[in-house]
Amino acid sequence: MVDAARHPKVDIRTYTEVERVDGYVGNFKVLLREKSRYVRADRCNGCGECARVCPIEVPNYFDMNLAPRKAAYVPMSQAVPLVYNIDLDACIHCYKCVEACGKLEAIDFSMKDKLVWEDVGAIIVATGFSHFDPSVMPEYGYGRYPNVITAIEMERLNNTAGPTAGNVIRPSDGTNPRRLAIINCVGSRDKHFNPWCSNFCCMYGIKNAVLLKQTYPDMDITIYYMDIRTPSKGYEEFYDRAREMGIRFIQGRPSMITEDPETRNLFVHSEDVTLGRVIEREYDMVMLNQAAVPQPDVDTTSSVLNVTQSPGGWFMEYHPKLRPIDSPNDGVFLAGACQGVKDIPASVAQGSAAASRAGRILHSDQWEIEPIVAVVWEDRCVSAQGKKCGICAKACPYGAIEYEQGKAAHVVTAKCHGCGGCVAECPHNAITQMHFTDAQILAQLHALLAERPEEKILAFRCHWCSYGGADLAGVSHFEYSSNERGLRVMCSARMDADFIYEAFRLGAGAVLYSGCHPQDCNYITGQRLGAARAERLMKAFEKMEMTPGRFRVEWISAAEGDKYARVINEMQAVLNSIPKEKLMEEIERLRPEMEKRARRLREVPQVEEALEYSRQLEIAMVGEEA
Amino acid sequence: MSDKWTPRIVVFQCQYCLYSEADQKWMDTQLPPHIKLIQVPCTGRISPLFVLNAIQGGTDGILISGCQPEKCHYKEGNLGARRQLDAFRRFLTYLGLEEGRIRFAWIDVSERGRIQQELAGLEKTIQAMGPITRLATRAIPVGEKR
Amino acid sequence: MNHQPETFADQVRAIPGGEHLELCYSCGTCVSKCMIQQKVEPEYNPRRLLHKVMIDLDQEAFADKTTWLCSACDLCYPACPQQIHISKVIGAIKQLAVEAGLTTYLQTAVVNELTCVACGLCVEVCPYEAITLVETSVMFRGKAVTVARVDPNRCMACGLCAASCRSASIGLVDKFSNEAVVAELWDWIRSPVVEVTA
């Protein structure tokens, strides 16, 4: 930290919040709120005279509120930069600190928060994690029994720079505990609170036990665990060492802790799974290894940076295996536990990787993006004609579309990732997606349904998930109906309702509308856009009294090849169950309605040429064969 | 009140409610002779007949100890017991029995040492009241012929 | 796709309530939350019973006392980190055991049909809906006599019916019968340790 602070090219802004982020990769504009410390950083030399004279004491959050600090304070002596801070919530305005500061005149009660705009090329999010509060689990009595403490409190007690100078004592009477229980998985691997495994608790529980055993060889330490997880290098050996040191391991999740009201000793009730018997053991102190949870203000951070969250509130990476450091937002990178629980080596590795990913952006003058971006036909955009619209801007998951009434919508190309949501949503066909134009998709659709369309199952697949699922079904040799015809688009958001109507107008037997599961969407919220549209379509077809099952909506991940095959086979079964005459009759009955609804597609520029071209091609091909 | 007088107390205890092993051991082995422990499967099993037998036999105080509401081992047994025995207690009060001689203690599983407190509290109340005089009229069980 | 014959675990999963079976990762919270093992039956262990089902030991699961002793108090359900409704899983195992012709080894409530007046109070109070009023073959004034009857596979022997019966016609046997408890009480009242003042 000190090295970083001294580095000429590193600028550390502490006590500062990011309020707003504008711009795009390489050209971000960031609004920072530098909060007022009421001590001027350029004058304070960190002597600490102000804290010495300050008469107010409040609990120090850095010491887990176990020790006091003054209203004029630094949270810890190694703080970087060593600039004091006045906690105005606690301050009584006696101004003794101003006197003590003397000629330096560093203390300035008239300071205000400063708002600063900064230009940055890339952003790395490394906001870390927070701790689960075990007081919501009444069975463990944290907060009720003084001698039940959390692992972080133990960390402070056992630290030579901590409130007790490294002397581990019982909060109830100040004696050293002789018998200590450590309970793993408090709030983690528990569906009531956090279903995930917190990854590092097994190891830091063992670490704390080993450290305590070294300091207090007589201490009787027992670790209660469900499973001990030691996956990384050297971890299993460390676990062995702990066992050799005489640390006791009991497999069994304690159901409850009770307290003797006189001695304040604790009784841990658990099943010893090895014995198959319930045991109650007495301890002087109990330490809870609580779960790691996302920071409480994770929602604010993700909305400011436009970074999504995966289930549980961790920041979402671009791809879980292949791009674990990039966020879906170009130029914003993730490092450390804010992306998912990880231990120190993994956090350091991810931090270094994020720095080099960011370096790639800073060192290049140009940035390549996918060419599949959206483009606005300005003459067709109704906003340019002064009408109120802005549907495209609302649909965009990246905030890449700038909309102002009276001007045509504008796509910031560097921000656009090419999901095609705006293209499908625009009611005036004023946006197109390069390489996935309406004309191109329509030409594919016509070709796929050229012959005997009533027997075909037309499957709209999203590039990242259901297309991968279909691919896997093929690679894995899962058999499914050969009447299936796949049509790939980038995201379910691109699956325009008009395409579905057009497919049924051409007489398709069945249509599958498939994409990613909501939490897997490669385009942040693209799937949700698609899902909402699919729901509207489903209702419309219900109203038209279409046979249920001819239009189907399924979310299939790239790993679910079996599901893809099953869905297609089920759709084939639906088609088989309808008598042919009845199916043809239904297609004819619905055709006028479908025609009416898909009519708008004909107004799209280039559609007629594309269809004419594909028709010529077809004639040419069939002619050759004949 | 002479110091030598010790009240006689019957404790009806549901066999599930006392969680801690230490408390249960104390109840089983170290109970003073003037206190009698009777275990039942559930407080719901405690018939008014048992209470009446105890009172008429000259017991000075009765402690009924069961699980907390919602934590009954038999779904709603303690709720039934509370309904039935509370009505019976009010009836006995109407007949002239002092309030406080029958005490309920709904003990949560985590309340270590509470049973001792409850017993001490009951004993103190009864010490202040003195020996039972009303209703303690029988020397043989209720229903048995002389 | 699965052509394997149906296993015992599949049978349990097929019964409503039994479907969460395979989520159990044997942490033992249910066992230490339940008071039966500590107070009544040392062999009681729902974790082990669930594991027996998972590896298809049907006869051992039926013979396990856990199958018959669980009184569905659901103290373990809110404690289970996997949110398995354990009492429902055990209920499913018990249902299969009853279908296999087994019956409980517990001493359940007994009705004295000669004195029962079929007032229906016990039917009301029973937490397990184990008691029903049935017509017997005995005729009285031209009508079949109705009495209470206990389903032994539902009764958990809590004694609620015995405490509420106005004619002492239903009760537990042995240790917790009316007679035994009253006798125990009077033994103490008459004992020399305590003087009788009345």
mmCIF file of N, CA, C and O in Angstrom, chain A residues 139 189-192 226-227 251-256 269-273 275-278 280 562, chain C residues 1 23 25-29 31-34 37-38 42 45 47-48 77-83:
data_model
loop_
_atom_site.group_PDB
_atom_site.id
_atom_site.type_symbol
_atom_site.label_atom_id
_atom_site.label_comp_id
_atom_site.label_asym_id
_atom_site.label_seq_id
_atom_site.Cartn_x
_atom_site.Cartn_y
_atom_site.Cartn_z
ATOM 1 N N GLU A 139 -30.080 -19.528 17.122
ATOM 2 C CA GLU A 139 -29.609 -20.760 17.761
ATOM 3 C C GLU A 139 -28.148 -20.671 18.185
ATOM 4 O O GLU A 139 -27.721 -21.374 19.080
ATOM 5 N N ARG A 189 -23.588 -22.255 2.875
ATOM 6 C CA ARG A 189 -24.125 -23.584 2.564
ATOM 7 C C ARG A 189 -25.433 -23.792 3.324
ATOM 8 O O ARG A 189 -25.727 -24.878 3.811
ATOM 9 N N ASP A 190 -26.197 -22.746 3.424
ATOM 10 C CA ASP A 190 -27.444 -22.795 4.175
ATOM 11 C C ASP A 190 -28.496 -22.088 3.323
ATOM 12 O O ASP A 190 -28.365 -20.898 3.034
ATOM 13 N N LYS A 191 -29.499 -22.832 2.897
ATOM 14 C CA LYS A 191 -30.456 -22.255 1.946
ATOM 15 C C LYS A 191 -31.298 -21.153 2.561
ATOM 16 O O LYS A 191 -31.966 -20.410 1.851
ATOM 17 N N HIS A 192 -31.320 -21.067 3.904
ATOM 18 C CA HIS A 192 -32.081 -19.976 4.502
ATOM 19 C C HIS A 192 -31.360 -18.644 4.310
ATOM 20 O O HIS A 192 -31.978 -17.597 4.345
ATOM 21 N N MET A 226 -18.831 -29.394 8.371
ATOM 22 C CA MET A 226 -19.685 -30.297 7.583
ATOM 23 C C MET A 226 -18.817 -31.079 6.610
ATOM 24 O O MET A 226 -18.921 -32.281 6.485
ATOM 25 N N ASP A 227 -17.983 -30.336 5.856
ATOM 26 C CA ASP A 227 -16.963 -30.934 5.000
ATOM 27 C C ASP A 227 -15.777 -29.992 5.099
ATOM 28 O O ASP A 227 -15.948 -28.781 5.092
ATOM 29 N N GLN A 251 -17.085 -33.821 12.860
ATOM 30 C CA GLN A 251 -17.993 -33.625 11.736
ATOM 31 C C GLN A 251 -19.415 -33.557 12.260
ATOM 32 O O GLN A 251 -19.910 -34.497 12.873
ATOM 33 N N GLY A 252 -20.053 -32.451 12.021
ATOM 34 C CA GLY A 252 -21.419 -32.268 12.504
ATOM 35 C C GLY A 252 -21.693 -30.789 12.602
ATOM 36 O O GLY A 252 -20.853 -30.022 13.067
ATOM 37 N N ARG A 253 -22.846 -30.382 12.125
ATOM 38 C CA ARG A 253 -23.200 -28.971 12.161
ATOM 39 C C ARG A 253 -23.958 -28.729 13.454
ATOM 40 O O ARG A 253 -25.009 -29.327 13.672
ATOM 41 N N PRO A 254 -23.438 -27.885 14.358
ATOM 42 C CA PRO A 254 -24.128 -27.677 15.629
ATOM 43 C C PRO A 254 -25.523 -27.121 15.401
ATOM 44 O O PRO A 254 -25.733 -26.252 14.549
ATOM 45 N N SER A 255 -26.480 -27.641 16.161
ATOM 46 C CA SER A 255 -27.840 -27.157 15.994
ATOM 47 C C SER A 255 -28.100 -26.014 16.958
ATOM 48 O O SER A 255 -29.017 -25.243 16.761
ATOM 49 N N MET A 256 -27.292 -25.910 18.008
ATOM 50 C CA MET A 256 -27.611 -24.882 18.997
ATOM 51 C C MET A 256 -26.477 -24.709 19.984
ATOM 52 O O MET A 256 -25.702 -25.626 20.241
ATOM 53 N N HIS A 269 -24.261 -28.045 21.080
ATOM 54 C CA HIS A 269 -24.989 -29.290 20.802
ATOM 55 C C HIS A 269 -24.818 -29.626 19.338
ATOM 56 O O HIS A 269 -25.111 -28.807 18.484
ATOM 57 N N SER A 270 -24.338 -30.819 19.082
ATOM 58 C CA SER A 270 -24.257 -31.234 17.682
ATOM 59 C C SER A 270 -24.290 -32.744 17.634
ATOM 60 O O SER A 270 -24.085 -33.406 18.643
ATOM 61 N N GLU A 271 -24.540 -33.236 16.435
ATOM 62 C CA GLU A 271 -24.365 -34.667 16.251
ATOM 63 C C GLU A 271 -22.926 -34.888 15.847
ATOM 64 O O GLU A 271 -22.385 -34.134 15.024
ATOM 65 N N ASP A 272 -22.279 -35.871 16.430
ATOM 66 C CA ASP A 272 -21.004 -36.317 15.901
ATOM 67 C C ASP A 272 -21.349 -37.359 14.850
ATOM 68 O O ASP A 272 -21.766 -38.470 15.169
ATOM 69 N N VAL A 273 -21.197 -36.983 13.592
ATOM 70 C CA VAL A 273 -21.675 -37.844 12.509
ATOM 71 C C VAL A 273 -20.932 -39.178 12.505
ATOM 72 O O VAL A 273 -21.493 -40.227 12.180
ATOM 73 N N LEU A 275 -19.891 -40.800 15.100
ATOM 74 C CA LEU A 275 -20.467 -41.655 16.133
ATOM 75 C C LEU A 275 -21.949 -41.925 15.883
ATOM 76 O O LEU A 275 -22.499 -42.885 16.389
ATOM 77 N N GLY A 276 -22.606 -41.026 15.164
ATOM 78 C CA GLY A 276 -24.048 -41.134 14.984
ATOM 79 C C GLY A 276 -24.798 -40.802 16.250
ATOM 80 O O GLY A 276 -25.903 -41.285 16.478
ATOM 81 N N ARG A 277 -24.194 -39.993 17.110
ATOM 82 C CA ARG A 277 -24.787 -39.729 18.416
ATOM 83 C C ARG A 277 -24.712 -38.225 18.694
ATOM 84 O O ARG A 277 -23.788 -37.544 18.253
ATOM 85 N N VAL A 278 -25.697 -37.739 19.413
ATOM 86 C CA VAL A 278 -25.704 -36.320 19.760
ATOM 87 C C VAL A 278 -24.749 -36.091 20.923
ATOM 88 O O VAL A 278 -24.758 -36.837 21.906
ATOM 89 N N GLU A 280 -22.952 -33.086 23.618
ATOM 90 C CA GLU A 280 -23.010 -31.730 24.148
ATOM 91 C C GLU A 280 -21.680 -31.484 24.831
ATOM 92 O O GLU A 280 -21.309 -32.203 25.754
ATOM 93 N N ASP A 562 -29.329 -32.302 -23.947
ATOM 94 C CA ASP A 562 -30.411 -33.268 -23.776
ATOM 95 C C ASP A 562 -31.757 -32.566 -23.749
ATOM 96 O O ASP A 562 -32.738 -33.046 -24.302
ATOM 97 N N MET C 1 -35.607 -42.103 -20.869
ATOM 98 C CA MET C 1 -34.216 -42.475 -21.108
ATOM 99 C C MET C 1 -33.711 -43.489 -20.075
ATOM 100 O O MET C 1 -32.854 -44.301 -20.349
ATOM 101 N N LEU C 23 -31.150 -34.182 -1.431
ATOM 102 C CA LEU C 23 -30.424 -32.955 -1.112
ATOM 103 C C LEU C 23 -29.565 -33.101 0.145
ATOM 104 O O LEU C 23 -28.673 -32.308 0.382
ATOM 105 N N TYR C 25 -26.857 -33.598 2.746
ATOM 106 C CA TYR C 25 -25.425 -33.859 2.725
ATOM 107 C C TYR C 25 -24.895 -34.254 4.101
ATOM 108 O O TYR C 25 -23.733 -34.046 4.397
ATOM 109 N N SER C 26 -25.767 -34.802 4.925
ATOM 110 C CA SER C 26 -25.344 -35.427 6.184
ATOM 111 C C SER C 26 -24.585 -34.475 7.100
ATOM 112 O O SER C 26 -23.464 -34.747 7.497
ATOM 113 N N CYS C 27 -25.206 -33.338 7.443
ATOM 114 C CA CYS C 27 -24.527 -32.440 8.373
ATOM 115 C C CYS C 27 -24.879 -32.777 9.816
ATOM 116 O O CYS C 27 -24.168 -32.405 10.734
ATOM 117 N N GLY C 28 -26.013 -33.453 10.028
ATOM 118 C CA GLY C 28 -26.369 -33.877 11.380
ATOM 119 C C GLY C 28 -27.150 -32.866 12.185
ATOM 120 O O GLY C 28 -27.419 -33.103 13.360
ATOM 121 N N THR C 29 -27.540 -31.734 11.572
ATOM 122 C CA THR C 29 -28.296 -30.731 12.326
ATOM 123 C C THR C 29 -29.625 -31.291 12.826
ATOM 124 O O THR C 29 -30.035 -31.040 13.961
ATOM 125 N N VAL C 31 -30.392 -34.288 13.633
ATOM 126 C CA VAL C 31 -30.252 -35.232 14.732
ATOM 127 C C VAL C 31 -30.072 -34.499 16.057
ATOM 128 O O VAL C 31 -30.671 -34.848 17.077
ATOM 129 N N SER C 32 -29.238 -33.445 16.024
ATOM 130 C CA SER C 32 -28.998 -32.764 17.299
ATOM 131 C C SER C 32 -30.142 -31.820 17.636
ATOM 132 O O SER C 32 -30.297 -31.416 18.777
ATOM 133 N N LYS C 33 -30.950 -31.460 16.649
ATOM 134 C CA LYS C 33 -32.119 -30.627 16.939
ATOM 135 C C LYS C 33 -33.220 -31.480 17.562
ATOM 136 O O LYS C 33 -34.011 -30.993 18.369
ATOM 137 N N CYS C 34 -33.281 -32.723 17.184
ATOM 138 C CA CYS C 34 -34.374 -33.586 17.637
ATOM 139 C C CYS C 34 -34.062 -34.109 19.025
ATOM 140 O O CYS C 34 -32.943 -34.511 19.318
ATOM 141 N N GLN C 37 -33.540 -38.599 20.264
ATOM 142 C CA GLN C 37 -32.334 -39.393 20.511
ATOM 143 C C GLN C 37 -31.807 -39.157 21.921
ATOM 144 O O GLN C 37 -31.392 -40.087 22.596
ATOM 145 N N GLN C 38 -31.853 -37.912 22.383
ATOM 146 C CA GLN C 38 -31.287 -37.635 23.697
ATOM 147 C C GLN C 38 -32.187 -38.096 24.831
ATOM 148 O O GLN C 38 -31.716 -38.434 25.895
ATOM 149 N N PRO C 42 -31.871 -43.919 21.897
ATOM 150 C CA PRO C 42 -30.533 -43.602 21.388
ATOM 151 C C PRO C 42 -30.320 -44.003 19.935
ATOM 152 O O PRO C 42 -29.440 -43.478 19.274
ATOM 153 N N ASN C 45 -32.157 -41.667 14.552
ATOM 154 C CA ASN C 45 -31.231 -40.857 13.757
ATOM 155 C C ASN C 45 -31.786 -40.613 12.354
ATOM 156 O O ASN C 45 -31.621 -41.434 11.462
ATOM 157 N N ARG C 47 -30.820 -38.593 10.036
ATOM 158 C CA ARG C 47 -29.776 -38.474 9.008
ATOM 159 C C ARG C 47 -29.420 -39.850 8.450
ATOM 160 O O ARG C 47 -29.318 -40.051 7.249
ATOM 161 N N ARG C 48 -29.282 -40.811 9.381
ATOM 162 C CA ARG C 48 -28.889 -42.144 8.963
ATOM 163 C C ARG C 48 -30.023 -42.818 8.192
ATOM 164 O O ARG C 48 -29.796 -43.543 7.230
ATOM 165 N N TYR C 77 -37.052 -29.004 10.559
ATOM 166 C CA TYR C 77 -37.288 -28.421 9.233
ATOM 167 C C TYR C 77 -36.715 -26.999 9.119
ATOM 168 O O TYR C 77 -35.972 -26.709 8.180
ATOM 169 N N PRO C 78 -37.014 -26.082 10.069
ATOM 170 C CA PRO C 78 -36.411 -24.752 9.925
ATOM 171 C C PRO C 78 -34.900 -24.741 10.156
ATOM 172 O O PRO C 78 -34.236 -23.788 9.778
ATOM 173 N N ALA C 79 -34.347 -25.786 10.761
ATOM 174 C CA ALA C 79 -32.906 -25.794 11.024
ATOM 175 C C ALA C 79 -32.123 -26.381 9.859
ATOM 176 O O ALA C 79 -30.947 -26.101 9.720
ATOM 177 N N CYS C 80 -32.774 -27.184 9.036
ATOM 178 C CA CYS C 80 -32.044 -27.896 7.977
ATOM 179 C C CYS C 80 -31.474 -26.899 6.969
ATOM 180 O O CYS C 80 -32.213 -26.122 6.378
ATOM 181 N N PRO C 81 -30.151 -26.902 6.758
ATOM 182 C CA PRO C 81 -29.578 -25.934 5.815
ATOM 183 C C PRO C 81 -29.984 -26.209 4.375
ATOM 184 O O PRO C 81 -29.871 -25.337 3.537
ATOM 185 N N GLN C 82 -30.425 -27.416 4.087
ATOM 186 C CA GLN C 82 -30.857 -27.727 2.728
ATOM 187 C C GLN C 82 -32.374 -27.623 2.583
ATOM 188 O O GLN C 82 -32.924 -27.996 1.558
ATOM 189 N N GLN C 83 -33.033 -27.173 3.635
ATOM 190 C CA GLN C 83 -34.484 -27.003 3.643
ATOM 191 C C GLN C 83 -35.218 -28.275 3.222
ATOM 192 O O GLN C 83 -36.175 -28.232 2.448
#
